[in-house]
Short mmCIF file of C-alpha atoms in Angstrom, two decimals:
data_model
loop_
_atom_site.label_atom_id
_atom_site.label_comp_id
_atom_site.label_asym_id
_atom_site.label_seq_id
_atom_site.Cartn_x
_atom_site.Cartn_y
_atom_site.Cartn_z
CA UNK P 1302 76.72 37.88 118.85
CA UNK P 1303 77.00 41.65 118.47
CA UNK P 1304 77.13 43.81 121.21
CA UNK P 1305 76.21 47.63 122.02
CA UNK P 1306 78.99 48.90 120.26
CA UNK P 1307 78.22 47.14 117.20
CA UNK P 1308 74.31 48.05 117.15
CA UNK P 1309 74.93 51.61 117.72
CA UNK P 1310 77.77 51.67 114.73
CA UNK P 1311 74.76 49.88 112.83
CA UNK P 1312 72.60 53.62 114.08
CA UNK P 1313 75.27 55.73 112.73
CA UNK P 1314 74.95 54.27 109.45
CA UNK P 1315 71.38 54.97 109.64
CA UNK P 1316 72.11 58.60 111.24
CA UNK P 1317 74.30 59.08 108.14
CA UNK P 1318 71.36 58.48 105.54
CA UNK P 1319 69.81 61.07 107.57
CA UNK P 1320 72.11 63.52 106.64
CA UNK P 1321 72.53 62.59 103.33
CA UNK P 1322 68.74 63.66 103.15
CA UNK P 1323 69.42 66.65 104.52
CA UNK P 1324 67.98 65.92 107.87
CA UNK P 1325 69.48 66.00 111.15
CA UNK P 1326 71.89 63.02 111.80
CA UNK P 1327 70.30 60.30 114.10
CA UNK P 1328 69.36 57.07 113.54
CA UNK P 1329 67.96 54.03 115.76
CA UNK P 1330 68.28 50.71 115.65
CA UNK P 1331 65.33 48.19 117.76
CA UNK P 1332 66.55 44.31 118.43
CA UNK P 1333 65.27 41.19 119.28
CA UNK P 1334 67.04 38.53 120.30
CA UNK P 1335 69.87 39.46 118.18
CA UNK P 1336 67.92 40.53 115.28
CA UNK P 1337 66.71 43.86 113.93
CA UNK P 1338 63.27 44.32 114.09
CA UNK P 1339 63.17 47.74 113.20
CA UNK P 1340 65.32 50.87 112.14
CA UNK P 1341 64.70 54.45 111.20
CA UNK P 1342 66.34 57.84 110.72
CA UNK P 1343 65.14 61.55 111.37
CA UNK P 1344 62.43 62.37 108.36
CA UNK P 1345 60.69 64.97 109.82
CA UNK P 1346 61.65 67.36 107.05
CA UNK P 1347 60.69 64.91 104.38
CA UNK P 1348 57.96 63.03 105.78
CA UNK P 1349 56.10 66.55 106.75
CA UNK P 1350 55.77 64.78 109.97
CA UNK P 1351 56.72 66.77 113.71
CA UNK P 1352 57.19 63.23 114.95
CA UNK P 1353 59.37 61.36 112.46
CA UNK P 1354 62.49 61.21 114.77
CA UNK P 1355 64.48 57.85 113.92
CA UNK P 1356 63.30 56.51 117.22
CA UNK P 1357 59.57 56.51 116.52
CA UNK P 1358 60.38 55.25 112.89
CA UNK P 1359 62.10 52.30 114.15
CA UNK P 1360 59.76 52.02 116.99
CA UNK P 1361 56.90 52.10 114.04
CA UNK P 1362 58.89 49.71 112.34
CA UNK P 1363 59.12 47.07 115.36
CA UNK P 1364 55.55 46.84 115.88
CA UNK P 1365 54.91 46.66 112.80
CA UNK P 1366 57.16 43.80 112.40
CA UNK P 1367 55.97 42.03 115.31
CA UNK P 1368 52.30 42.57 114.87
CA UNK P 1369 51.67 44.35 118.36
CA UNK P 1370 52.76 47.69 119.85
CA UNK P 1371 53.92 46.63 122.84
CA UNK P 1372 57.64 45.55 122.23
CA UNK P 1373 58.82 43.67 125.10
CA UNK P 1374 62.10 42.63 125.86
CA UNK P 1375 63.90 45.01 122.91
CA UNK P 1376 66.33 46.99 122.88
CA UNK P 1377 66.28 50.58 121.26
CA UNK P 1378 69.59 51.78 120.22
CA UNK P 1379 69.96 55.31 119.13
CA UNK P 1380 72.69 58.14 118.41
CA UNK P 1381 71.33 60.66 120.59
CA UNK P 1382 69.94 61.02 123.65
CA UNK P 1383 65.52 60.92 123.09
CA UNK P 1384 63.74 63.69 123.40
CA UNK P 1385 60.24 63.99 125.79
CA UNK P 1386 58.44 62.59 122.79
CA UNK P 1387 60.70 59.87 122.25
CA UNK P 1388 61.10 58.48 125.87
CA UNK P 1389 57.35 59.01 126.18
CA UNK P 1390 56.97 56.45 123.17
CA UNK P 1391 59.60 54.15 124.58
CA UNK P 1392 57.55 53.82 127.94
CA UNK P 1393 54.39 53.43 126.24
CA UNK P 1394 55.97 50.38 123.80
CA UNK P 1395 57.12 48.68 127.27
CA UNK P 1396 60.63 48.61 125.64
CA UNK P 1397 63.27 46.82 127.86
CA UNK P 1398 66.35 49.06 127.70
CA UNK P 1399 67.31 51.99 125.92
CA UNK P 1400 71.13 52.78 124.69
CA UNK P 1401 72.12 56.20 123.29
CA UNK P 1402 75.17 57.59 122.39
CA UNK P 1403 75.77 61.60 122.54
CA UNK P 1404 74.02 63.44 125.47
CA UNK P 1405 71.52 66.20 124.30
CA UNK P 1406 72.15 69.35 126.74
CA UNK P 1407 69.27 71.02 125.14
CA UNK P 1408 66.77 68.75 124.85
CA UNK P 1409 67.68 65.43 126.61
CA UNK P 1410 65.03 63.75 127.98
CA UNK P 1411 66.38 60.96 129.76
CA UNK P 1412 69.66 62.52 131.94
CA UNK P 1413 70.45 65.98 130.16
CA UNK P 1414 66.85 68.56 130.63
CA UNK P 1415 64.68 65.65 132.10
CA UNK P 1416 64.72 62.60 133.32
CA UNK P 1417 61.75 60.79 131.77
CA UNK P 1418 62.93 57.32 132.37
CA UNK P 1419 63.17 57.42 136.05
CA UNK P 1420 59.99 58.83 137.37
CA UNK P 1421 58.55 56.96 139.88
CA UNK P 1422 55.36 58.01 138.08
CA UNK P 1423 55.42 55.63 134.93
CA UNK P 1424 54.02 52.16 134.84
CA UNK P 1425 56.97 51.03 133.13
CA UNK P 1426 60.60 51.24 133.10
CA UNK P 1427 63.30 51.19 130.89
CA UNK P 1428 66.70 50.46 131.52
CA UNK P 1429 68.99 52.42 129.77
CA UNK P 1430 72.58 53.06 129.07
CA UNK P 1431 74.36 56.19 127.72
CA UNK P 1432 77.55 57.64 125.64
CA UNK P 1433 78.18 54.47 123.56
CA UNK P 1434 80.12 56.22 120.65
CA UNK P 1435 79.78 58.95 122.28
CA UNK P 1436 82.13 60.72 120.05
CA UNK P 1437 81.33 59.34 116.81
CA UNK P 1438 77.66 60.01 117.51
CA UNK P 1439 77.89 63.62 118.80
CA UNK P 1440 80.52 64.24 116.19
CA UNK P 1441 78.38 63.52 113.59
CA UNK P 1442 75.56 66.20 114.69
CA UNK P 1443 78.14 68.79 115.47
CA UNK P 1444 79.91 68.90 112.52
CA UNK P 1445 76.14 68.76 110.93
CA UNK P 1446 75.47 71.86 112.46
CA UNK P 1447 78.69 73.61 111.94
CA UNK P 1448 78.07 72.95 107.94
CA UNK P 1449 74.82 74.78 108.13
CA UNK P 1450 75.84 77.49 110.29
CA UNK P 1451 78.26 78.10 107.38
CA UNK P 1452 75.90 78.09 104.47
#
């Protein structure tokens, strides 16, 4: 049975292909029961698309999958922590629990900048978990950026 440690090496696989593509590293990684239902990678660059972050992809991906966009009782495992958009999306697919690896001090929407996930507010709410890989996973985007600060 894997665990989180083994989904979220499963995301930096996917968060690799990003960057193979040239887009920022991150991927994501949705499960069921043990299975994945769904899986994506940034495309924003390639897809032309604002919104392709690898946790709407594999969010897409899910319902798509399951034939419904709600997505109870999943669990979205991604490389770094969602943005506003992202945890917005999580909420409205009634996701069960959320586990991310690196922190985002800039844009972090769910402990870093904001705190989406714990409003009062919401009509759902996601559990979530942080820095699983933490290393590995913020690794990956730092040494991303350091390449292109260089070129």
């Amino acid at each position: 049975m894997p665990n989180d440690i083994d989904w979220m090496q499963h995301a930096l696989k996917l968060a690799d292909r990003a960057q193979q593509e040239g887009e920022v590293p991150v991927g994501a990684v949705l499960v069921l029961n043990d299975e994945i239902i769904g899986a994506g990678w940034n495309r924003p660059i390639a897809a032309h698309d604002p919104t392709a972050h690898a946790e709407i992809m594999a969010l897409r991906a899910g319902a798509d999958k399951l034939g419904n966009y709600r997505l109870n009782e999943t669990t979205l495992y991604v490389t770094l922590e969602p943005c506003v958009m992202c945890a917005g999306a999580m909420v409205h697919a009634r996701i069960k629990r959320l586990v991310f690896g690196a922190s985002d001090p800039k844009a972090g929407a769910i402990k870093s900048v904001f705190n989406i996930l714990d409003s009062a507010r919401l009509n759902h709410r996601v559990e979530y978990a942080g820095g699983i890989l933490p290393e590995e996973c913020g690794g990956m985007l730092s040494r991303f950026f350091e390449a292109r600060r260089k070129n």
